[in-house]
Amino acid sequence: MIAARHALSAPRIEALLDELLEVEFTFRQTADAAARLATLDADTQHFMIDWIKRVASTNLELGYQVACRAVAALDAMPRQMIEEWALRAMDVYDRKGLRPALLVIEGLDAFASEQRARARGAVLERCEGVLQGVLHGLSGRALKVEAAARIYTDSEKIFLPQLLAQLPSEAENFSLYKVSAVFQWARTRFGGFSALRRAGVLEGEATPGLLALFHRLEGLRLEGILSRELPGLYRELTLLGRNPAVAVEPPSQWAPWRSRLMEAGVSADDVLALARRQLGRLHGWRAPLYYGEPDREALRACMEARIEREKGRFRVALAEIQSELRGDHPRGAPLRFGQRPVGERGDPQEAQIEILLDDQPLALPPEVQRTLGSIIQDLDALPQEYLSAAGAGEYDAEREGEERCAGESVWSGTYHEEGASLYPEWDYRRKHYRKEWCAMREIDVEPVHDGFAEQTLVKYGGLVKHLRKSFEALRDEERLLRRQPHGDGVDIDALVEALAEMRLGREMSDRLFTRMHRSERNIAAAFMVDMSGSTKGWINDAEREALVLLCEALESLGDRYAIYGFSSNTRKRCELFRIKRFDEPYGAGVRARISGIRPRDYTRMGFAIRHLTRLLNETDARTRILITLSDGKPDDYDNYRGVYGIEDTRRALIEARRARVHPYCITIDELARDYLPHLYGPAAYTVLNEVSALPLKVSDIYRRLTS
Amino acid sequence: MEAKTIHIDEYIITREPFYQSTGDEIAIFEAAYANHLPVLLKGPTGCGKTRFMEYMAWRLRRPLITVSCHDDLTASDLVGRYLVRGGETVWIDGPLTQAVRAGGICYLDEVVEARKDTMVVIHPLADDRRVLPIEKLGTLVEAPAEFCLSISYNPGYQSVLKDLKQSTRQRFVALEFDYPGPGPGLEAEIVAAESGLEREMAARLVQFAGMTRNLKGGGLEEGASTRLLVHAAKLIASGVSPVSACRGAIAQALTDDPEMLAAVNELSASLF
Ligand SMILES: Nc1ncnc2c1ncn2[C@@H]1O[C@H](COP(=O)(O)OP(=O)(O)OP(=O)(O)O)[C@@H](O)[C@H]1O
Ligand SMILES: [Mg+2]
């Protein structure tokens, strides 16, 4: 370690850097960097060298480049910003590789000025949650906020820049985000896109400039709508519009159109007709920033895909309704679905359609109602062919299409993160998290109906009985409270005493009753079961037996519990296998899934702990326990071994405890005494010497833990 | 907690409560009442279930006895118990027993909150026997024709523990309640009538409620109820600015999550 008090000489620093950067094998030139670092005071040297070391732990070249720029960085930025610069570079390295990361290091001036802009600007990352909430609250199709270089929408996502710093304060920049997001929402909501699609404008730019002009004119119409629908927002928009960085007044030739378009009752079709007429005549207005920019191709592709998808989905939904209603007579004639408009009070925006079945209104499930709303948003009506329920063949095709994106099959193609939850991982050398590092999926265990659970119950018959009994004893205990002012029974002792008191002329107590009081167990437990390859054979059998017995015991106890298996194959394939969810009753399905537990790949633990902690926190239990059954150390193929794996697991457990989850570990790894105390603390684990003890012990330990 | 004998007459509602009907619930309730069938009111919090019961009690000219159920409510709390008074034990009827004897309407609010064993005592009352067994007295009280049992239940809380048992729910005629929403302006009517706020502003509030209801499941556990709208409307009617009224009476009541609070407040700021 470096002694903090004394500044180091250039040769000392050079030697240090040579070691950190493994110069022996890479022939990097560290003399210059060392000479420059030698000019710094001791504390600054220490700071910089520490960061060089952290970055080098991720990648040597990256560390070397930081070393070369150390002094320049100190000139350009305060320390905290340097830390962010180094972390950003490592982050980019994680996601995109060395080249882009080097660009971050090289672009340190750009980084510094961006950071300064961030200080007064609004950052999407920070306002995304609020913007997303605002968009959800507004009516219509659910829209998702995503980062992009420009402001636009493809009618499902609203793209906004990472940073808005046009305006002098964070609050104003946030307001610009909000107005831009709501404006894009209005573009999807008030018929502009469906008009463009109907008129074929999205198919190709037959008339150059038409879309761009429409985009601006439509913006004026939307301003009018917003002024009526969301007057508060419109006030904000006008305020922003006064700033020339956001908007400039249109030239005078636009003025008459502007006031006309802002009136109520103008439709998107009117706007399109106007755009055609005025094309080539109206020009020279830079649209306000919050108008966004049109992206014809993105919009077209998104709309076509959705229309296709929702048509299928809607017809499948009708087929499902049909088969449900028919029940026992699946082969009858298809049901006759119809529709009828239910527009209220001449408000075209709220025009809705009611689906009829044999001329009677049909209540659609909410998700189908949403699909219907989205269809009408695109097509302005429900085409008649949508009303024929999907036939069996189409039905399956549709199902398959939906499932293609879920679960296992995503891995057959190239890796992508769709549908996965991303979890961070702790890199102990970096002393920092790697963001969105693990792609985690929940997958159902393939059930195996082979009578495994039943055999286990027979095998351990006597024990099961014992377990049930001892667990039942723990059940919500009814405690008898004595000397209560009111209650269900008479407390004879108290009564006798009171009568005696009364005879003596004293005042008689009124606390003469007994009352049952229930001290409620309010516990949720998640069991995290090792499904790594090393459990193959009798460990796997013992685990499965243990789970069968555990379920029996827990059922008699009434605690909420969930069981998940975990396994991984690099950070891109972290899997939690659902065996039993919290809200799922124990039954044949769960038993078959226990039976179906099979050894898989490696033992990455952090993601599993993090995800189960999240699930535990979604329960409203007062006490939450996370119990891991494992046979060894954390370990995975891509460097998740040794200290790295242990430290990430430890970190995940610390996070869990912070979230008020109690972790506990049961393991059969005899070497576990070396590392478990470091992970779980001295009293929160059990090492079993024999695999065969597992089935007997797990329930027993659970009982001890919770009584 | 001092138990006292209640005078059943106090429970007769003499002035017509304001109730805005939103469907055929009044007719169905009356038919169920005429046929001695118990009624289950389903619906989210603050959508007018209690108000509906008050209205029906007034309409049918019966006393209304309401019991708010909680997880410590025992069968004795409903049926009655012995108390000691001046050296003697006296039996005191619980609210359910009183309602049965007086031929009133007994309304058990949020019935799933009660302990499971409590539910069992209402079973014989809720089927065609229509009797209330009082174990401690060893008697059976037979319900007169005027007696009516109704319970309420909020299906929105999707806790496994708090579900109504089939054997209970299948004894009742169910009436479904929901927030009327912006549609034909019923909810705005209610808000305006309850608060004295003018119609247009009331309609804006209902629009705002719709936004929070869109957020249900996407960050909010529940959208704004009619009750909260009435609260906000009353604040506005007495001079509070709409944005502040929504913040205080609605947003803060819905969530503590800072991000959701900010989103809800941004929505109300957009609207007014
Ligand atoms: N249909 C209605 N007619 C008149 N007022 C109504 C109606 N619906 C709701 N309200 C208003 O909403 C308030 C709350 O209604 P109420 O107390 O009946 O709700 P609730 O359904 O019983 O709620 P909870 O389940 O929380 O007890 C009432 O005080 C009244 O102001
Ligand atoms: Mg109520």
PDB file of N, CA, C and O in Angstrom, chain A residues 30-82:
ATOM      1  N   THR A  30       5.668   4.019 -18.883  1.00  0.00           N
ATOM      2  CA  THR A  30       5.047   4.679 -17.730  1.00  0.00           C
ATOM      3  C   THR A  30       5.885   5.834 -17.199  1.00  0.00           C
ATOM      4  O   THR A  30       5.462   6.541 -16.288  1.00  0.00           O
ATOM      5  N   ALA A  31       7.069   6.041 -17.775  1.00  0.00           N
ATOM      6  CA  ALA A  31       7.975   7.047 -17.213  1.00  0.00           C
ATOM      7  C   ALA A  31       7.368   8.445 -17.246  1.00  0.00           C
ATOM      8  O   ALA A  31       7.402   9.177 -16.245  1.00  0.00           O
ATOM      9  N   ASP A  32       6.786   8.821 -18.385  1.00  0.00           N
ATOM     10  CA  ASP A  32       6.215  10.169 -18.508  1.00  0.00           C
ATOM     11  C   ASP A  32       5.092  10.384 -17.494  1.00  0.00           C
ATOM     12  O   ASP A  32       5.048  11.395 -16.793  1.00  0.00           O
ATOM     13  N   ALA A  33       4.197   9.408 -17.479  1.00  0.00           N
ATOM     14  CA  ALA A  33       3.073   9.522 -16.546  1.00  0.00           C
ATOM     15  C   ALA A  33       3.592   9.645 -15.119  1.00  0.00           C
ATOM     16  O   ALA A  33       3.120  10.474 -14.331  1.00  0.00           O
ATOM     17  N   ALA A  34       4.566   8.842 -14.786  1.00  0.00           N
ATOM     18  CA  ALA A  34       5.112   8.860 -13.429  1.00  0.00           C
ATOM     19  C   ALA A  34       5.739  10.216 -13.117  1.00  0.00           C
ATOM     20  O   ALA A  34       5.536  10.772 -12.028  1.00  0.00           O
ATOM     21  N   ALA A  35       6.459  10.751 -14.085  1.00  0.00           N
ATOM     22  CA  ALA A  35       7.096  12.044 -13.857  1.00  0.00           C
ATOM     23  C   ALA A  35       6.052  13.106 -13.545  1.00  0.00           C
ATOM     24  O   ALA A  35       6.213  13.931 -12.646  1.00  0.00           O
ATOM     25  N   ARG A  36       4.965  13.069 -14.278  1.00  0.00           N
ATOM     26  CA  ARG A  36       3.933  14.077 -14.034  1.00  0.00           C
ATOM     27  C   ARG A  36       3.243  13.853 -12.690  1.00  0.00           C
ATOM     28  O   ARG A  36       2.980  14.806 -11.954  1.00  0.00           O
ATOM     29  N   LEU A  37       2.970  12.606 -12.368  1.00  0.00           N
ATOM     30  CA  LEU A  37       2.324  12.334 -11.081  1.00  0.00           C
ATOM     31  C   LEU A  37       3.216  12.746  -9.915  1.00  0.00           C
ATOM     32  O   LEU A  37       2.730  13.141  -8.849  1.00  0.00           O
ATOM     33  N   ALA A  38       4.532  12.673 -10.142  1.00  0.00           N
ATOM     34  CA  ALA A  38       5.470  12.997  -9.059  1.00  0.00           C
ATOM     35  C   ALA A  38       5.373  14.457  -8.641  1.00  0.00           C
ATOM     36  O   ALA A  38       5.781  14.827  -7.547  1.00  0.00           O
ATOM     37  N   THR A  39       4.827  15.307  -9.540  1.00  0.00           N
ATOM     38  CA  THR A  39       4.719  16.728  -9.192  1.00  0.00           C
ATOM     39  C   THR A  39       3.559  17.016  -8.243  1.00  0.00           C
ATOM     40  O   THR A  39       3.405  18.137  -7.765  1.00  0.00           O
ATOM     41  N   LEU A  40       2.730  16.036  -7.987  1.00  0.00           N
ATOM     42  CA  LEU A  40       1.533  16.280  -7.165  1.00  0.00           C
ATOM     43  C   LEU A  40       1.837  16.092  -5.685  1.00  0.00           C
ATOM     44  O   LEU A  40       2.810  15.423  -5.313  1.00  0.00           O
ATOM     45  N   ASP A  41       0.963  16.662  -4.850  1.00  0.00           N
ATOM     46  CA  ASP A  41       1.165  16.423  -3.425  1.00  0.00           C
ATOM     47  C   ASP A  41       0.726  15.006  -3.065  1.00  0.00           C
ATOM     48  O   ASP A  41       0.051  14.326  -3.850  1.00  0.00           O
ATOM     49  N   ALA A  42       1.095  14.584  -1.891  1.00  0.00           N
ATOM     50  CA  ALA A  42       0.927  13.189  -1.497  1.00  0.00           C
ATOM     51  C   ALA A  42      -0.532  12.745  -1.590  1.00  0.00           C
ATOM     52  O   ALA A  42      -0.852  11.680  -2.125  1.00  0.00           O
ATOM     53  N   ASP A  43      -1.402  13.576  -1.093  1.00  0.00           N
ATOM     54  CA  ASP A  43      -2.801  13.202  -1.038  1.00  0.00           C
ATOM     55  C   ASP A  43      -3.375  13.029  -2.446  1.00  0.00           C
ATOM     56  O   ASP A  43      -4.091  12.061  -2.731  1.00  0.00           O
ATOM     57  N   THR A  44      -3.047  13.960  -3.318  1.00  0.00           N
ATOM     58  CA  THR A  44      -3.547  13.874  -4.682  1.00  0.00           C
ATOM     59  C   THR A  44      -2.949  12.664  -5.400  1.00  0.00           C
ATOM     60  O   THR A  44      -3.638  11.957  -6.143  1.00  0.00           O
ATOM     61  N   GLN A  45      -1.679  12.432  -5.166  1.00  0.00           N
ATOM     62  CA  GLN A  45      -1.048  11.235  -5.747  1.00  0.00           C
ATOM     63  C   GLN A  45      -1.826   9.979  -5.341  1.00  0.00           C
ATOM     64  O   GLN A  45      -2.160   9.142  -6.159  1.00  0.00           O
ATOM     65  N   HIS A  46      -2.081   9.923  -4.057  1.00  0.00           N
ATOM     66  CA  HIS A  46      -2.777   8.753  -3.525  1.00  0.00           C
ATOM     67  C   HIS A  46      -4.137   8.577  -4.213  1.00  0.00           C
ATOM     68  O   HIS A  46      -4.498   7.487  -4.652  1.00  0.00           O
ATOM     69  N   PHE A  47      -4.825   9.689  -4.299  1.00  0.00           N
ATOM     70  CA  PHE A  47      -6.147   9.663  -4.944  1.00  0.00           C
ATOM     71  C   PHE A  47      -6.045   9.151  -6.387  1.00  0.00           C
ATOM     72  O   PHE A  47      -6.771   8.252  -6.805  1.00  0.00           O
ATOM     73  N   MET A  48      -5.121   9.714  -7.148  1.00  0.00           N
ATOM     74  CA  MET A  48      -5.039   9.354  -8.566  1.00  0.00           C
ATOM     75  C   MET A  48      -4.594   7.908  -8.745  1.00  0.00           C
ATOM     76  O   MET A  48      -5.128   7.174  -9.559  1.00  0.00           O
ATOM     77  N   ILE A  49      -3.592   7.522  -7.953  1.00  0.00           N
ATOM     78  CA  ILE A  49      -3.071   6.158  -8.136  1.00  0.00           C
ATOM     79  C   ILE A  49      -4.132   5.127  -7.765  1.00  0.00           C
ATOM     80  O   ILE A  49      -4.286   4.096  -8.416  1.00  0.00           O
ATOM     81  N   ASP A  50      -4.896   5.463  -6.743  1.00  0.00           N
ATOM     82  CA  ASP A  50      -5.981   4.555  -6.366  1.00  0.00           C
ATOM     83  C   ASP A  50      -6.953   4.367  -7.531  1.00  0.00           C
ATOM     84  O   ASP A  50      -7.383   3.252  -7.836  1.00  0.00           O
ATOM     85  N   TRP A  51      -7.286   5.451  -8.210  1.00  0.00           N
ATOM     86  CA  TRP A  51      -8.222   5.324  -9.332  1.00  0.00           C
ATOM     87  C   TRP A  51      -7.593   4.628 -10.528  1.00  0.00           C
ATOM     88  O   TRP A  51      -8.257   3.890 -11.247  1.00  0.00           O
ATOM     89  N   ILE A  52      -6.300   4.870 -10.737  1.00  0.00           N
ATOM     90  CA  ILE A  52      -5.621   4.146 -11.828  1.00  0.00           C
ATOM     91  C   ILE A  52      -5.715   2.643 -11.561  1.00  0.00           C
ATOM     92  O   ILE A  52      -6.024   1.845 -12.439  1.00  0.00           O
ATOM     93  N   LYS A  53      -5.527   2.311 -10.299  1.00  0.00           N
ATOM     94  CA  LYS A  53      -5.577   0.903  -9.922  1.00  0.00           C
ATOM     95  C   LYS A  53      -6.975   0.313 -10.159  1.00  0.00           C
ATOM     96  O   LYS A  53      -7.128  -0.776 -10.715  1.00  0.00           O
ATOM     97  N   ARG A  54      -7.977   1.069  -9.735  1.00  0.00           N
ATOM     98  CA  ARG A  54      -9.344   0.562  -9.913  1.00  0.00           C
ATOM     99  C   ARG A  54      -9.670   0.376 -11.386  1.00  0.00           C
ATOM    100  O   ARG A  54     -10.249  -0.622 -11.788  1.00  0.00           O
ATOM    101  N   VAL A  55      -9.305   1.362 -12.192  1.00  0.00           N
ATOM    102  CA  VAL A  55      -9.627   1.260 -13.608  1.00  0.00           C
ATOM    103  C   VAL A  55      -8.829   0.123 -14.233  1.00  0.00           C
ATOM    104  O   VAL A  55      -9.342  -0.656 -15.026  1.00  0.00           O
ATOM    105  N   ALA A  56      -7.560  -0.012 -13.830  1.00  0.00           N
ATOM    106  CA  ALA A  56      -6.728  -1.071 -14.393  1.00  0.00           C
ATOM    107  C   ALA A  56      -7.286  -2.443 -14.052  1.00  0.00           C
ATOM    108  O   ALA A  56      -7.097  -3.406 -14.801  1.00  0.00           O
ATOM    109  N   SER A  57      -7.994  -2.542 -12.926  1.00  0.00           N
ATOM    110  CA  SER A  57      -8.569  -3.840 -12.579  1.00  0.00           C
ATOM    111  C   SER A  57      -9.638  -4.242 -13.580  1.00  0.00           C
ATOM    112  O   SER A  57      -9.942  -5.410 -13.749  1.00  0.00           O
ATOM    113  N   THR A  58     -10.204  -3.274 -14.254  1.00  0.00           N
ATOM    114  CA  THR A  58     -11.183  -3.584 -15.285  1.00  0.00           C
ATOM    115  C   THR A  58     -10.477  -3.867 -16.605  1.00  0.00           C
ATOM    116  O   THR A  58     -10.783  -4.827 -17.290  1.00  0.00           O
ATOM    117  N   ASN A  59      -9.545  -3.003 -16.948  1.00  0.00           N
ATOM    118  CA  ASN A  59      -8.808  -3.200 -18.185  1.00  0.00           C
ATOM    119  C   ASN A  59      -7.492  -2.448 -18.093  1.00  0.00           C
ATOM    120  O   ASN A  59      -7.457  -1.274 -17.740  1.00  0.00           O
ATOM    121  N   LEU A  60      -6.394  -3.122 -18.425  1.00  0.00           N
ATOM    122  CA  LEU A  60      -5.074  -2.516 -18.250  1.00  0.00           C
ATOM    123  C   LEU A  60      -4.877  -1.295 -19.139  1.00  0.00           C
ATOM    124  O   LEU A  60      -4.371  -0.267 -18.708  1.00  0.00           O
ATOM    125  N   GLU A  61      -5.299  -1.410 -20.386  1.00  0.00           N
ATOM    126  CA  GLU A  61      -5.091  -0.303 -21.309  1.00  0.00           C
ATOM    127  C   GLU A  61      -5.857   0.932 -20.810  1.00  0.00           C
ATOM    128  O   GLU A  61      -5.356   2.058 -20.843  1.00  0.00           O
ATOM    129  N   LEU A  62      -7.060   0.679 -20.337  1.00  0.00           N
ATOM    130  CA  LEU A  62      -7.869   1.779 -19.831  1.00  0.00           C
ATOM    131  C   LEU A  62      -7.163   2.441 -18.643  1.00  0.00           C
ATOM    132  O   LEU A  62      -7.096   3.668 -18.538  1.00  0.00           O
ATOM    133  N   GLY A  63      -6.607   1.611 -17.782  1.00  0.00           N
ATOM    134  CA  GLY A  63      -5.880   2.137 -16.619  1.00  0.00           C
ATOM    135  C   GLY A  63      -4.676   2.949 -17.068  1.00  0.00           C
ATOM    136  O   GLY A  63      -4.399   4.029 -16.535  1.00  0.00           O
ATOM    137  N   TYR A  64      -3.991   2.442 -18.068  1.00  0.00           N
ATOM    138  CA  TYR A  64      -2.818   3.135 -18.582  1.00  0.00           C
ATOM    139  C   TYR A  64      -3.196   4.517 -19.118  1.00  0.00           C
ATOM    140  O   TYR A  64      -2.543   5.521 -18.844  1.00  0.00           O
ATOM    141  N   GLN A  65      -4.295   4.563 -19.848  1.00  0.00           N
ATOM    142  CA  GLN A  65      -4.719   5.843 -20.423  1.00  0.00           C
ATOM    143  C   GLN A  65      -5.108   6.845 -19.323  1.00  0.00           C
ATOM    144  O   GLN A  65      -4.862   8.033 -19.453  1.00  0.00           O
ATOM    145  N   VAL A  66      -5.691   6.338 -18.254  1.00  0.00           N
ATOM    146  CA  VAL A  66      -6.015   7.237 -17.145  1.00  0.00           C
ATOM    147  C   VAL A  66      -4.720   7.768 -16.536  1.00  0.00           C
ATOM    148  O   VAL A  66      -4.579   8.960 -16.242  1.00  0.00           O
ATOM    149  N   ALA A  67      -3.753   6.877 -16.395  1.00  0.00           N
ATOM    150  CA  ALA A  67      -2.471   7.298 -15.825  1.00  0.00           C
ATOM    151  C   ALA A  67      -1.850   8.403 -16.669  1.00  0.00           C
ATOM    152  O   ALA A  67      -1.350   9.398 -16.151  1.00  0.00           O
ATOM    153  N   CYS A  68      -1.905   8.241 -17.994  1.00  0.00           N
ATOM    154  CA  CYS A  68      -1.308   9.234 -18.879  1.00  0.00           C
ATOM    155  C   CYS A  68      -2.019  10.589 -18.771  1.00  0.00           C
ATOM    156  O   CYS A  68      -1.421  11.630 -19.019  1.00  0.00           O
ATOM    157  N   ARG A  69      -3.310  10.548 -18.444  1.00  0.00           N
ATOM    158  CA  ARG A  69      -4.061  11.807 -18.418  1.00  0.00           C
ATOM    159  C   ARG A  69      -4.330  12.319 -17.014  1.00  0.00           C
ATOM    160  O   ARG A  69      -5.117  13.244 -16.822  1.00  0.00           O
ATOM    161  N   ALA A  70      -3.713  11.698 -16.048  1.00  0.00           N
ATOM    162  CA  ALA A  70      -4.050  12.015 -14.666  1.00  0.00           C
ATOM    163  C   ALA A  70      -3.942  13.514 -14.369  1.00  0.00           C
ATOM    164  O   ALA A  70      -4.868  14.115 -13.819  1.00  0.00           O
ATOM    165  N   VAL A  71      -2.838  14.108 -14.772  1.00  0.00           N
ATOM    166  CA  VAL A  71      -2.637  15.504 -14.406  1.00  0.00           C
ATOM    167  C   VAL A  71      -3.571  16.416 -15.201  1.00  0.00           C
ATOM    168  O   VAL A  71      -4.157  17.358 -14.667  1.00  0.00           O
ATOM    169  N   ALA A  72      -3.732  16.094 -16.493  1.00  0.00           N
ATOM    170  CA  ALA A  72      -4.673  16.873 -17.306  1.00  0.00           C
ATOM    171  C   ALA A  72      -6.068  16.818 -16.695  1.00  0.00           C
ATOM    172  O   ALA A  72      -6.778  17.831 -16.634  1.00  0.00           O
ATOM    173  N   ALA A  73      -6.450  15.658 -16.221  1.00  0.00           N
ATOM    174  CA  ALA A  73      -7.782  15.513 -15.635  1.00  0.00           C
ATOM    175  C   ALA A  73      -7.901  16.374 -14.389  1.00  0.00           C
ATOM    176  O   ALA A  73      -8.926  17.035 -14.175  1.00  0.00           O
ATOM    177  N   LEU A  74      -6.844  16.372 -13.584  1.00  0.00           N
ATOM    178  CA  LEU A  74      -6.897  17.179 -12.365  1.00  0.00           C
ATOM    179  C   LEU A  74      -7.025  18.665 -12.686  1.00  0.00           C
ATOM    180  O   LEU A  74      -7.630  19.428 -11.943  1.00  0.00           O
ATOM    181  N   ASP A  75      -6.430  19.073 -13.812  1.00  0.00           N
ATOM    182  CA  ASP A  75      -6.563  20.470 -14.208  1.00  0.00           C
ATOM    183  C   ASP A  75      -7.982  20.788 -14.661  1.00  0.00           C
ATOM    184  O   ASP A  75      -8.480  21.893 -14.452  1.00  0.00           O
ATOM    185  N   ALA A  76      -8.606  19.822 -15.318  1.00  0.00           N
ATOM    186  CA  ALA A  76      -9.901  20.095 -15.938  1.00  0.00           C
ATOM    187  C   ALA A  76     -11.076  19.929 -14.991  1.00  0.00           C
ATOM    188  O   ALA A  76     -12.135  20.520 -15.200  1.00  0.00           O
ATOM    189  N   MET A  77     -10.910  19.105 -13.968  1.00  0.00           N
ATOM    190  CA  MET A  77     -12.103  18.735 -13.190  1.00  0.00           C
ATOM    191  C   MET A  77     -11.792  18.633 -11.710  1.00  0.00           C
ATOM    192  O   MET A  77     -10.673  18.294 -11.327  1.00  0.00           O
ATOM    193  N   PRO A  78     -12.795  18.875 -10.887  1.00  0.00           N
ATOM    194  CA  PRO A  78     -12.626  18.573  -9.464  1.00  0.00           C
ATOM    195  C   PRO A  78     -12.604  17.053  -9.262  1.00  0.00           C
ATOM    196  O   PRO A  78     -13.005  16.300 -10.144  1.00  0.00           O
ATOM    197  N   ARG A  79     -12.173  16.646  -8.076  1.00  0.00           N
ATOM    198  CA  ARG A  79     -11.993  15.204  -7.827  1.00  0.00           C
ATOM    199  C   ARG A  79     -13.246  14.376  -8.073  1.00  0.00           C
ATOM    200  O   ARG A  79     -13.202  13.307  -8.663  1.00  0.00           O
ATOM    201  N   GLN A  80     -14.354  14.892  -7.576  1.00  0.00           N
ATOM    202  CA  GLN A  80     -15.569  14.083  -7.674  1.00  0.00           C
ATOM    203  C   GLN A  80     -15.921  13.814  -9.125  1.00  0.00           C
ATOM    204  O   GLN A  80     -16.388  12.740  -9.493  1.00  0.00           O
ATOM    205  N   MET A  81     -15.627  14.808  -9.970  1.00  0.00           N
ATOM    206  CA  MET A  81     -15.923  14.640 -11.386  1.00  0.00           C
ATOM    207  C   MET A  81     -14.963  13.638 -12.021  1.00  0.00           C
ATOM    208  O   MET A  81     -15.329  12.892 -12.913  1.00  0.00           O
ATOM    209  N   ILE A  82     -13.734  13.611 -11.505  1.00  0.00           N
ATOM    210  CA  ILE A  82     -12.774  12.626 -12.012  1.00  0.00           C
ATOM    211  C   ILE A  82     -13.269  11.217 -11.700  1.00  0.00           C
ATOM    212  O   ILE A  82     -13.208  10.315 -12.523  1.00  0.00           O
TER     213      ILE A  82
END
